Amino acid sequence: MSEGRFAGRVALVTGAGRGMGACHARLLALGGARVVVQGRDGESVEQIATGIRTSGGEALAVAGDVSREEDVARNLDEAEAAFGPVGILVNNAGVASFGGTEAVTEESFDRVFGVNLAGTFLMTRRVVPGMKAARAGKIVNISSRFGQVGAPVSIDYCASKSGVHGLTKAWAKELAPWNICVNCVAPGGVWTEMGLAEHGGAEGIRKIEQSVPLKRWAQPEEMSHAVAFLAGPESDFITGQVLPANGGATMAGI
Amino acid sequence: MAGLEGRIALVTGAGTGMGRSHAEVLAERGADIVVQDIVEDAALETAELVRTAGRRAHVAVCDIADGVALAAVIGEAAALGPIDVLVNNAGIHALTPFEEIAEAEFDRIFAVNVAGTFNAMRAVLPGMKDRRRGAIVNVASTSGQIGTPGDTHYCASKGAVLGLTKAWAKEFAAWSIRVNAVSPGPIATEMTVRNRGWEGIRERAEKEIPLRRYGLPRDVSYAVAYLAGDGAGFVTGQVIPIAGGLAIVGI
């Protein structure tokens, strides 16, 4: 039913050089979107874009740091020159942090907020005019279960992801008159390189999986299905919402 | 997004409005449908639409508030095969000022909206537990999240549906049974059009709804289909409001 549901759309996914972002890019391309694969590492994004093209999709790699305004401007110029205005933006780029409050340096705090929050802001601000002109747009932000309920480590990460919820809701209200829908996916535990590094490998994850009601962590593709639902025409009447995909680990606000 | 090929879905209150729309959309994605409704003619019409979409349909006619009757008609649907998806859509609504709500009216709202949901879950759960799979999608309402004046019993019943959703999600996760809710806001159903008229709908949309329009039943059905499918395999205990920017509440 959904073959080609993104046909004719241009989607930009940030932090798409690996992990979940790469999965989002692949699934959107599979649905017919022309995908801009954005990420910090030029080689990684080129590799992901090449993979998409090899399997018959359309993709462009652009390299930049979302926390730097000049990189964001350059990446969007490149994207628009190749594909035209971006109709779907997935703000996936994010960095994690570890350690208690006393261990957080001002530098690392700024870096986490720079990528997770300012990066989402800068990308969206640059993309919105095109969406307004088209009177259509889909913005999907990626937060985290930790942004909903907190965690005993990584306060800067938790706070930045809570900030993403704030952006999601405010933008939904601000941009609704232009038919721009803004929603958010809040992943729980996902088997990614980042997750493996955080928990000291597969053994560490397997232990934590037992505390999740569904008794497992997700594959990255499962997050991509949530992103695709919120990026596609089937969610046209949904805006300002946070969709948690966490195996039941958190059932918070209603 | 994952399809529903080969799945069997029970949709309650599927004879009209949003329930019919859910049955049609799930059938389009490949599911066979058990069409439950209290009105036989309406259920038969929906069943015909399901067959037109190329899927099998079984009609189950009863009052959802009657658990014994429901269990019996669901038992008869076994010929179709085991039920993998339950969409608890059956619901009634009555806009009555609080002081004027008769006890019988209050009881009836809860009997259909809450006990009906409970009864349907009881009917399908043993099979889902045996097969260690299942997806439940409860239909709540933004009224149950943020309240609507003059709508006490309906709001309370839909709030209860959210409670059922989360408790069941936790209780049955161990069997890989997922339980989620959709929460429709302003949706232009036949009933809405009858109650407000198109002029009233346009006026409210302009004034109150951020996206400046009402949704259609299909907008809700697509979210139901997403939650029913494997694409939502890691989503349980959650609520998706389909409300055009109303009910931007809890996270």
Short mmCIF file of C-alpha atoms in Angstrom, two decimals:
data_model
loop_
_atom_site.label_atom_id
_atom_site.label_comp_id
_atom_site.label_asym_id
_atom_site.label_seq_id
_atom_site.Cartn_x
_atom_site.Cartn_y
_atom_site.Cartn_z
CA MET A 1 0.00 0.00 0.00
CA SER A 2 2.78 2.38 0.76
CA GLU A 3 5.00 1.93 -2.26
CA GLY A 4 5.80 5.39 -3.40
CA ARG A 5 4.07 7.23 -0.60
CA PHE A 6 6.94 9.73 -0.65
CA ALA A 7 7.11 9.98 -4.44
CA GLY A 8 7.93 13.51 -5.53
CA ARG A 9 8.99 14.54 -2.02
CA VAL A 10 12.42 15.73 -0.97
CA ALA A 11 13.48 14.55 2.48
CA LEU A 12 16.50 15.67 4.46
CA VAL A 13 17.74 13.49 7.31
CA THR A 14 20.38 14.90 9.64
CA GLY A 15 22.92 12.64 11.30
CA ALA A 16 22.27 10.09 8.58
CA GLY A 17 25.81 8.80 8.17
CA ARG A 18 25.15 5.85 10.47
CA GLY A 19 22.77 4.27 12.97
CA MET A 20 19.15 5.27 13.07
CA GLY A 21 19.59 8.26 10.78
CA ALA A 22 20.90 6.02 8.00
CA CYS A 23 17.90 3.73 8.48
CA HIS A 24 15.46 6.66 8.27
CA ALA A 25 17.11 7.80 5.04
CA ARG A 26 16.89 4.31 3.51
CA LEU A 27 13.22 3.82 4.40
CA LEU A 28 12.20 7.23 3.06
CA ALA A 29 14.10 6.50 -0.16
CA LEU A 30 12.37 3.14 -0.41
CA GLY A 31 9.06 5.05 -0.30
CA GLY A 32 10.14 7.13 -3.28
CA ALA A 33 11.57 10.24 -1.62
CA ARG A 34 14.65 11.94 -2.97
CA VAL A 35 16.77 11.87 0.15
CA VAL A 36 19.44 14.27 1.30
CA VAL A 37 21.78 12.30 3.56
CA GLN A 38 23.28 14.86 5.93
CA GLY A 39 26.00 14.17 8.46
CA ARG A 40 29.29 15.35 9.87
CA ASP A 41 31.50 12.74 8.27
CA GLY A 42 31.67 13.16 4.49
CA GLU A 43 32.74 9.58 3.84
CA SER A 44 29.92 8.04 5.87
CA VAL A 45 27.15 10.07 4.27
CA GLU A 46 28.57 9.36 0.82
CA GLN A 47 28.57 5.66 1.61
CA ILE A 48 24.93 5.71 2.76
CA ALA A 49 23.85 7.78 -0.27
CA THR A 50 25.71 5.44 -2.62
CA GLY A 51 23.95 2.46 -1.00
CA ILE A 52 20.57 4.09 -1.60
CA ARG A 53 21.41 4.83 -5.24
CA THR A 54 22.68 1.29 -5.77
CA SER A 55 19.33 -0.09 -4.63
CA GLY A 56 17.48 2.15 -7.07
CA GLY A 57 16.74 5.19 -4.92
CA GLU A 58 17.72 8.82 -5.27
CA ALA A 59 20.09 10.29 -2.73
CA LEU A 60 22.52 13.14 -2.26
CA ALA A 61 25.21 13.26 0.42
CA VAL A 62 25.95 16.56 2.14
CA ALA A 63 28.55 16.96 4.88
CA GLY A 64 28.24 19.44 7.72
CA ASP A 65 27.81 20.04 11.42
CA VAL A 66 24.20 20.96 12.29
CA SER A 67 25.37 23.11 15.17
CA ARG A 68 27.16 25.46 12.74
CA GLU A 69 24.92 27.90 10.94
CA GLU A 70 27.24 28.19 7.92
CA ASP A 71 27.27 24.39 7.48
CA VAL A 72 23.47 24.26 7.68
CA ALA A 73 23.16 27.03 5.07
CA ARG A 74 25.66 25.33 2.76
CA ASN A 75 24.02 21.90 3.11
CA LEU A 76 20.57 23.32 2.31
CA ASP A 77 21.94 25.23 -0.68
CA GLU A 78 23.44 21.99 -1.99
CA ALA A 79 20.22 20.08 -1.31
CA GLU A 80 17.97 22.61 -3.01
CA ALA A 81 20.27 22.96 -6.00
CA ALA A 82 20.10 19.20 -6.57
CA PHE A 83 16.53 18.31 -5.60
CA GLY A 84 14.55 21.53 -4.95
CA PRO A 85 12.90 22.60 -1.69
CA VAL A 86 12.87 20.18 1.23
CA GLY A 87 9.35 18.97 2.14
CA ILE A 88 10.33 16.50 4.85
CA LEU A 89 12.91 17.26 7.52
CA VAL A 90 14.04 14.62 9.99
CA ASN A 91 16.07 16.21 12.78
CA ASN A 92 17.91 13.10 13.83
CA ALA A 93 21.45 14.34 14.53
CA GLY A 94 22.25 13.96 18.19
CA VAL A 95 25.12 13.35 20.54
CA ALA A 96 25.01 11.47 23.82
CA SER A 97 26.71 12.29 27.07
CA PHE A 98 27.69 10.23 30.07
CA GLY A 99 28.56 10.93 33.62
CA GLY A 100 27.17 12.78 36.60
CA THR A 101 26.60 16.49 36.91
CA GLU A 102 30.01 17.28 38.38
CA ALA A 103 31.67 15.58 35.43
CA VAL A 104 29.88 17.68 32.80
CA THR A 105 32.17 20.39 31.46
CA GLU A 106 30.88 23.62 30.03
CA GLU A 107 32.35 22.56 26.72
CA SER A 108 30.56 19.20 26.61
CA PHE A 109 27.32 20.82 27.81
CA ASP A 110 27.53 23.33 24.96
CA ARG A 111 28.30 20.56 22.48
CA VAL A 112 25.26 18.47 23.51
CA PHE A 113 22.97 21.49 23.36
CA GLY A 114 24.64 22.71 20.18
CA VAL A 115 23.88 19.55 18.25
CA ASN A 116 20.67 18.25 19.86
CA LEU A 117 18.85 21.53 20.32
CA ALA A 118 20.52 24.35 18.37
CA GLY A 119 21.09 21.97 15.45
CA THR A 120 17.39 21.13 15.32
CA PHE A 121 16.58 24.82 15.52
CA LEU A 122 19.06 25.90 12.83
CA MET A 123 18.00 23.22 10.35
CA THR A 124 14.31 23.89 10.87
CA ARG A 125 14.69 27.66 10.59
CA ARG A 126 16.46 27.23 7.26
CA VAL A 127 13.87 24.77 5.90
CA VAL A 128 10.68 26.50 7.03
CA PRO A 129 10.50 29.26 4.38
CA GLY A 130 10.35 26.66 1.59
CA MET A 131 7.67 24.72 3.44
CA LYS A 132 5.65 27.90 4.02
CA ALA A 133 5.86 28.74 0.33
CA ALA A 134 4.62 25.24 -0.52
CA ARG A 135 2.02 25.44 2.24
CA ALA A 136 3.01 21.90 3.18
CA GLY A 137 5.71 20.32 5.24
CA LYS A 138 6.56 17.53 7.64
CA ILE A 139 9.10 17.94 10.38
CA VAL A 140 9.98 14.92 12.50
CA ASN A 141 12.22 15.52 15.49
CA ILE A 142 13.96 12.74 17.36
CA SER A 143 14.06 13.02 21.13
CA SER A 144 14.54 10.26 23.67
CA ARG A 145 12.77 8.45 26.46
CA PHE A 146 15.27 10.23 28.73
CA GLY A 147 13.82 13.55 27.60
CA GLN A 148 10.44 12.41 28.91
CA VAL A 149 11.35 10.89 32.23
CA GLY A 150 14.99 11.77 32.88
CA ALA A 151 17.85 9.45 33.78
CA PRO A 152 20.34 9.35 36.63
CA VAL A 153 23.16 10.13 34.20
CA SER A 154 23.66 12.60 31.37
CA ILE A 155 21.67 15.60 32.56
CA ASP A 156 22.67 17.64 29.53
CA TYR A 157 21.37 14.96 27.18
CA CYS A 158 18.06 14.69 29.10
CA ALA A 159 17.59 18.45 29.15
CA SER A 160 18.41 18.86 25.46
CA LYS A 161 15.89 16.18 24.51
CA SER A 162 13.22 17.78 26.71
CA GLY A 163 14.02 20.93 24.78
CA VAL A 164 13.26 19.07 21.55
CA HIS A 165 9.78 18.34 22.93
CA GLY A 166 9.32 22.05 23.56
CA LEU A 167 10.39 22.93 20.03
CA THR A 168 8.04 20.28 18.62
CA LYS A 169 4.99 21.65 20.40
CA ALA A 170 5.72 25.33 19.82
CA TRP A 171 6.48 24.80 16.13
CA ALA A 172 3.35 22.70 15.68
CA LYS A 173 1.28 25.65 16.89
CA GLU A 174 3.27 28.30 15.05
CA LEU A 175 3.44 26.52 11.70
CA ALA A 176 0.00 24.88 11.54
CA PRO A 177 -1.51 27.77 9.52
CA TRP A 178 0.90 26.82 6.71
CA ASN A 179 -0.10 23.16 6.92
CA ILE A 180 3.28 22.23 8.32
CA CYS A 181 3.04 19.31 10.76
CA VAL A 182 5.68 18.96 13.46
CA ASN A 183 5.95 15.80 15.50
CA CYS A 184 8.55 13.85 17.40
CA VAL A 185 9.63 10.25 17.89
CA ALA A 186 10.97 9.43 21.36
CA PRO A 187 12.99 6.20 21.08
CA GLY A 188 13.74 3.95 23.99
CA GLY A 189 16.52 1.38 23.82
CA VAL A 190 17.75 0.72 20.28
CA TRP A 191 20.48 -1.61 19.05
CA THR A 192 22.84 0.94 17.51
CA GLU A 193 26.59 1.47 17.71
CA MET A 194 25.87 4.32 20.12
CA GLY A 195 23.82 2.00 22.33
CA LEU A 196 26.50 -0.69 22.26
CA ALA A 197 29.19 1.81 23.20
CA GLU A 198 27.09 3.20 26.05
CA HIS A 199 26.44 -0.16 27.64
CA GLY A 200 29.69 -1.95 27.12
CA GLY A 201 28.57 -4.20 24.28
CA ALA A 202 25.79 -6.69 23.62
CA GLU A 203 26.00 -8.33 27.05
CA GLY A 204 25.27 -5.03 28.73
CA ILE A 205 22.26 -4.41 26.53
CA ARG A 206 20.88 -7.92 27.08
CA LYS A 207 20.83 -7.28 30.83
CA ILE A 208 18.92 -4.02 30.45
CA GLU A 209 16.48 -5.58 28.00
CA GLN A 210 14.97 -7.58 30.87
CA SER A 211 13.70 -4.38 32.47
CA VAL A 212 11.72 -3.42 29.36
CA PRO A 213 8.12 -4.72 29.37
CA LEU A 214 8.55 -6.19 25.86
CA LYS A 215 11.86 -7.70 27.10
CA ARG A 216 13.92 -6.40 24.22
CA TRP A 217 15.49 -3.37 22.63
CA ALA A 218 14.41 -2.27 19.18
CA GLN A 219 16.12 -2.60 15.85
CA PRO A 220 16.81 0.83 14.29
CA GLU A 221 14.34 0.05 11.47
CA GLU A 222 11.48 0.07 13.98
CA MET A 223 12.18 3.72 14.76
CA SER A 224 12.26 4.43 11.03
CA HIS A 225 8.71 3.11 10.64
CA ALA A 226 7.55 5.64 13.24
CA VAL A 227 9.46 8.39 11.44
CA ALA A 228 7.98 7.35 8.10
CA PHE A 229 4.45 7.36 9.52
CA LEU A 230 4.92 10.90 10.82
CA ALA A 231 6.68 12.02 7.61
CA GLY A 232 4.02 10.64 5.28
CA PRO A 233 0.52 11.60 4.16
CA GLU A 234 -1.15 9.19 6.59
CA SER A 235 -0.43 11.50 9.52
CA ASP A 236 -1.66 14.71 7.90
CA PHE A 237 -4.01 15.47 10.82
CA ILE A 238 -1.41 14.76 13.51
CA THR A 239 0.73 17.63 14.77
CA GLY A 240 2.46 18.61 18.00
CA GLN A 241 2.69 15.03 19.20
CA VAL A 242 5.43 12.89 20.67
CA LEU A 243 5.33 9.23 19.69
CA PRO A 244 7.30 7.15 22.19
CA ALA A 245 8.65 3.85 20.86
CA ASN A 246 10.22 2.26 23.89
CA GLY A 247 8.84 -1.24 24.32
CA GLY A 248 6.63 -0.03 27.17
CA ALA A 249 9.54 1.23 29.26
CA THR A 250 7.78 4.56 29.72
CA MET A 251 4.06 5.28 29.55
CA ALA A 252 3.98 8.88 30.54
CA GLY A 253 1.71 11.81 29.89
CA ILE A 254 -1.54 11.52 28.06
CA MET B 1 5.12 0.49 6.48
CA ALA B 2 4.38 -3.08 7.37
CA GLY B 3 1.15 -4.42 5.94
CA LEU B 4 -1.41 -6.61 7.64
CA GLU B 5 -1.48 -9.46 5.13
CA GLY B 6 -3.02 -12.57 6.58
CA ARG B 7 -3.97 -10.96 9.88
CA ILE B 8 -7.47 -11.16 11.30
CA ALA B 9 -8.79 -8.03 12.93
CA LEU B 10 -11.85 -7.57 15.10
CA VAL B 11 -13.22 -4.05 14.77
CA THR B 12 -15.98 -3.21 17.22
CA GLY B 13 -18.66 -0.70 16.28
CA ALA B 14 -17.62 -1.24 12.67
CA GLY B 15 -21.06 -0.68 11.14
CA THR B 16 -20.77 3.08 10.72
CA GLY B 17 -18.50 6.11 10.93
CA MET B 18 -14.92 5.69 12.05
CA GLY B 19 -15.34 1.98 12.78
CA ARG B 20 -16.32 1.30 9.20
CA SER B 21 -13.37 3.37 8.03
CA HIS B 22 -10.99 1.32 10.24
CA ALA B 23 -12.39 -1.92 8.82
CA GLU B 24 -11.92 -0.69 5.26
CA VAL B 25 -8.35 0.57 5.78
CA LEU B 26 -7.25 -2.60 7.62
CA ALA B 27 -8.80 -4.68 4.81
CA GLU B 28 -6.96 -2.60 2.20
CA ARG B 29 -3.74 -3.55 4.03
CA GLY B 30 -4.56 -7.21 3.75
CA ALA B 31 -6.43 -8.06 6.97
CA ASP B 32 -9.60 -10.14 7.18
CA ILE B 33 -12.18 -8.44 9.36
CA VAL B 34 -14.61 -9.51 12.05
CA VAL B 35 -17.20 -6.75 11.79
CA GLN B 36 -18.89 -6.25 15.16
CA ASP B 37 -21.83 -3.91 15.54
CA ILE B 38 -25.14 -3.73 17.35
CA VAL B 39 -26.99 -2.96 14.10
CA GLU B 40 -27.02 -5.93 11.73
CA ASP B 41 -27.74 -4.05 8.48
CA ALA B 42 -24.87 -1.65 9.14
CA ALA B 43 -22.49 -4.52 9.89
CA LEU B 44 -23.55 -6.33 6.71
CA GLU B 45 -22.84 -3.22 4.64
CA THR B 46 -19.34 -2.88 6.13
CA ALA B 47 -18.71 -6.58 5.53
CA GLU B 48 -19.58 -6.03 1.88
CA LEU B 49 -17.03 -3.20 1.69
CA VAL B 50 -14.39 -5.49 3.20
CA ARG B 51 -15.16 -8.16 0.58
CA THR B 52 -14.98 -5.53 -2.15
CA ALA B 53 -11.44 -4.80 -0.91
CA GLY B 54 -10.72 -8.48 -1.56
CA ARG B 55 -10.70 -9.71 2.02
CA ARG B 56 -12.87 -12.06 4.04
CA ALA B 57 -15.44 -10.67 6.50
CA HIS B 58 -17.42 -12.19 9.33
CA VAL B 59 -20.35 -10.33 10.84
CA ALA B 60 -20.74 -10.41 14.64
CA VAL B 61 -23.94 -8.75 15.80
CA CYS B 62 -24.48 -8.04 19.49
CA ASP B 63 -24.51 -5.34 22.13
CA ILE B 64 -20.85 -4.89 23.09
CA ALA B 65 -21.91 -4.16 26.66
CA ASP B 66 -23.15 -7.76 26.95
CA GLY B 67 -20.00 -9.77 27.59
CA VAL B 68 -21.67 -13.17 27.26
CA ALA B 69 -23.29 -12.31 23.93
CA LEU B 70 -20.02 -10.85 22.66
CA ALA B 71 -18.02 -13.93 23.62
CA ALA B 72 -20.57 -16.07 21.76
CA VAL B 73 -20.47 -14.10 18.49
CA ILE B 74 -16.68 -13.83 18.62
CA GLY B 75 -16.55 -17.60 19.15
CA GLU B 76 -18.51 -18.03 15.93
CA ALA B 77 -15.90 -15.93 14.11
CA ALA B 78 -13.30 -18.63 14.80
CA ALA B 79 -14.03 -20.07 11.34
CA LEU B 80 -12.09 -17.10 9.96
CA GLY B 81 -9.07 -17.99 12.11
CA PRO B 82 -7.48 -16.58 15.26
CA ILE B 83 -7.82 -12.86 15.93
CA ASP B 84 -4.48 -10.99 15.88
CA VAL B 85 -5.73 -7.42 16.02
CA LEU B 86 -8.46 -5.89 18.15
CA VAL B 87 -9.69 -2.36 17.45
CA ASN B 88 -11.87 -1.24 20.34
CA ASN B 89 -13.83 1.38 18.48
CA ALA B 90 -17.41 0.90 19.69
CA GLY B 91 -18.43 3.97 21.63
CA ILE B 92 -21.37 6.20 22.31
CA HIS B 93 -21.60 9.83 23.17
CA ALA B 94 -24.21 12.11 24.69
CA LEU B 95 -23.71 15.84 25.18
CA THR B 96 -25.58 16.47 28.41
CA PRO B 97 -24.96 19.15 31.07
CA PHE B 98 -23.61 17.53 34.22
CA GLU B 99 -26.65 18.21 36.45
CA GLU B 100 -28.97 16.65 33.88
CA ILE B 101 -27.19 13.34 33.39
CA ALA B 102 -29.51 10.53 34.42
CA GLU B 103 -27.92 7.58 36.19
CA ALA B 104 -29.05 5.28 33.39
CA GLU B 105 -27.37 7.48 30.80
CA PHE B 106 -24.13 7.54 32.80
CA ASP B 107 -24.25 3.77 33.18
CA ARG B 108 -24.91 3.19 29.50
CA ILE B 109 -21.95 5.34 28.42
CA PHE B 110 -19.65 3.36 30.72
CA ALA B 111 -21.24 0.06 29.73
CA VAL B 112 -20.41 0.61 26.05
CA ASN B 113 -17.21 2.66 26.17
CA VAL B 114 -15.47 0.99 29.10
CA ALA B 115 -17.12 -2.38 29.79
CA GLY B 116 -17.43 -2.94 26.03
CA THR B 117 -13.68 -2.46 25.64
CA PHE B 118 -13.11 -4.76 28.62
CA ASN B 119 -15.45 -7.43 27.16
CA ALA B 120 -13.78 -7.44 23.76
CA MET B 121 -10.33 -7.74 25.35
CA ARG B 122 -11.54 -10.70 27.42
CA ALA B 123 -12.89 -12.35 24.28
CA VAL B 124 -9.66 -12.19 22.24
CA LEU B 125 -6.99 -12.36 24.95
CA PRO B 126 -6.74 -16.16 25.49
CA GLY B 127 -5.96 -16.74 21.81
CA MET B 128 -3.45 -13.91 21.72
CA LYS B 129 -1.70 -15.26 24.82
CA ASP B 130 -1.56 -18.76 23.32
CA ARG B 131 0.06 -17.45 20.16
CA ARG B 132 2.16 -14.92 22.07
CA ARG B 133 1.23 -12.13 19.70
CA GLY B 134 -1.43 -9.51 19.37
CA ALA B 135 -2.06 -5.82 18.86
CA ILE B 136 -4.82 -3.93 20.60
CA VAL B 137 -5.77 -0.44 19.49
CA ASN B 138 -8.21 1.32 21.76
CA VAL B 139 -10.08 4.35 20.51
CA ALA B 140 -9.99 7.05 23.16
CA SER B 141 -10.73 10.72 22.54
CA THR B 142 -9.04 14.05 23.13
CA SER B 143 -12.06 14.70 25.39
CA GLY B 144 -10.61 12.07 27.70
CA GLN B 145 -7.26 13.87 27.72
CA ILE B 146 -8.18 17.54 28.01
CA GLY B 147 -11.89 17.51 28.87
CA THR B 148 -14.88 19.00 27.10
CA PRO B 149 -17.54 21.03 28.91
CA GLY B 150 -20.95 19.40 29.05
CA ASP B 151 -19.45 16.02 28.35
CA THR B 152 -18.74 14.58 31.81
CA HIS B 153 -19.52 10.92 31.36
CA TYR B 154 -17.99 10.67 27.90
CA CYS B 155 -14.74 12.36 29.04
CA ALA B 156 -14.56 10.10 32.07
CA SER B 157 -15.18 6.96 30.03
CA LYS B 158 -12.47 7.87 27.51
CA GLY B 159 -10.08 8.69 30.36
CA ALA B 160 -10.79 5.18 31.62
CA VAL B 161 -9.92 3.77 28.18
CA LEU B 162 -6.49 5.39 28.52
CA GLY B 163 -6.11 3.70 31.91
CA LEU B 164 -7.02 0.32 30.42
CA THR B 165 -4.52 0.91 27.64
CA LYS B 166 -1.56 1.47 29.93
CA ALA B 167 -2.43 -1.22 32.46
CA TRP B 168 -2.93 -3.83 29.73
CA ALA B 169 0.25 -2.76 27.96
CA LYS B 170 2.18 -3.57 31.11
CA GLU B 171 0.24 -6.71 32.03
CA PHE B 172 0.47 -8.39 28.62
CA ALA B 173 3.85 -7.24 27.30
CA ALA B 174 5.28 -10.52 28.55
CA TRP B 175 3.20 -12.26 25.86
CA SER B 176 4.36 -9.75 23.20
CA ILE B 177 0.87 -8.30 23.11
CA ARG B 178 0.98 -4.58 22.42
CA VAL B 179 -1.73 -2.19 23.59
CA ASN B 180 -1.98 1.40 22.38
CA ALA B 181 -4.63 4.05 21.87
CA VAL B 182 -5.56 6.55 19.22
CA SER B 183 -7.18 9.71 20.44
CA PRO B 184 -9.33 11.39 17.80
CA GLY B 185 -10.06 15.08 18.14
CA PRO B 186 -12.26 17.00 15.71
CA ILE B 187 -13.16 14.47 13.02
CA ALA B 188 -15.90 15.08 10.45
CA THR B 189 -18.01 11.94 10.75
CA GLU B 190 -21.62 11.66 9.64
CA MET B 191 -22.56 12.28 13.26
CA THR B 192 -20.50 15.50 13.47
CA VAL B 193 -22.03 16.80 10.28
CA ARG B 194 -25.51 16.04 11.59
CA ASN B 195 -24.81 17.73 14.93
CA ARG B 196 -22.94 20.84 13.82
CA GLY B 197 -23.66 21.25 10.11
CA TRP B 198 -20.90 22.10 7.64
CA GLU B 199 -21.11 25.80 8.50
CA GLY B 200 -20.55 25.03 12.18
CA ILE B 201 -17.65 22.76 11.29
CA ARG B 202 -15.98 25.44 9.16
CA GLU B 203 -16.43 28.04 11.90
CA ARG B 204 -14.89 25.87 14.62
CA ALA B 205 -12.04 24.84 12.35
CA GLU B 206 -11.10 28.47 11.66
CA LYS B 207 -11.34 29.50 15.30
CA GLU B 208 -10.02 26.61 17.30
CA ILE B 209 -8.05 24.06 15.31
CA PRO B 210 -4.40 24.93 14.59
CA LEU B 211 -4.46 23.12 11.21
CA ARG B 212 -7.74 24.98 10.47
CA ARG B 213 -9.68 21.95 9.36
CA TYR B 214 -11.42 18.88 10.67
CA GLY B 215 -9.92 15.47 10.14
CA LEU B 216 -11.62 12.69 8.27
CA PRO B 217 -12.28 9.19 9.61
CA ARG B 218 -9.41 7.90 7.46
CA ASP B 219 -6.95 10.14 9.31
CA VAL B 220 -7.75 8.09 12.40
CA SER B 221 -7.77 4.77 10.55
CA TYR B 222 -4.24 5.29 9.25
CA ALA B 223 -2.98 5.71 12.82
CA VAL B 224 -4.94 2.59 13.82
CA ALA B 225 -3.31 0.67 10.96
CA TYR B 226 0.15 1.91 11.96
CA LEU B 227 -0.32 0.80 15.57
CA ALA B 228 -1.82 -2.54 14.51
CA GLY B 229 1.12 -3.39 12.25
CA ASP B 230 4.64 -4.67 12.83
CA GLY B 231 6.05 -1.21 12.06
CA ALA B 232 4.90 -0.28 15.56
CA GLY B 233 6.44 -3.43 17.06
CA PHE B 234 8.28 -1.48 19.77
CA VAL B 235 5.36 0.84 20.57
CA THR B 236 3.18 -0.13 23.52
CA GLY B 237 1.25 1.76 26.19
CA GLN B 238 1.18 4.91 24.07
CA VAL B 239 -1.48 7.35 22.90
CA ILE B 240 -1.53 9.07 19.50
CA PRO B 241 -3.81 12.11 19.32
CA ILE B 242 -5.18 12.80 15.82
CA ALA B 243 -6.43 16.27 16.40
CA GLY B 244 -4.98 18.84 14.01
CA GLY B 245 -2.87 20.41 16.74
CA LEU B 246 -5.42 20.29 19.55
CA ALA B 247 -4.47 18.30 22.64
CA ILE B 248 -0.75 19.02 22.50
CA VAL B 249 -0.37 17.75 26.02
CA GLY B 250 1.60 15.09 27.86
CA ILE B 251 4.74 13.53 26.51
#
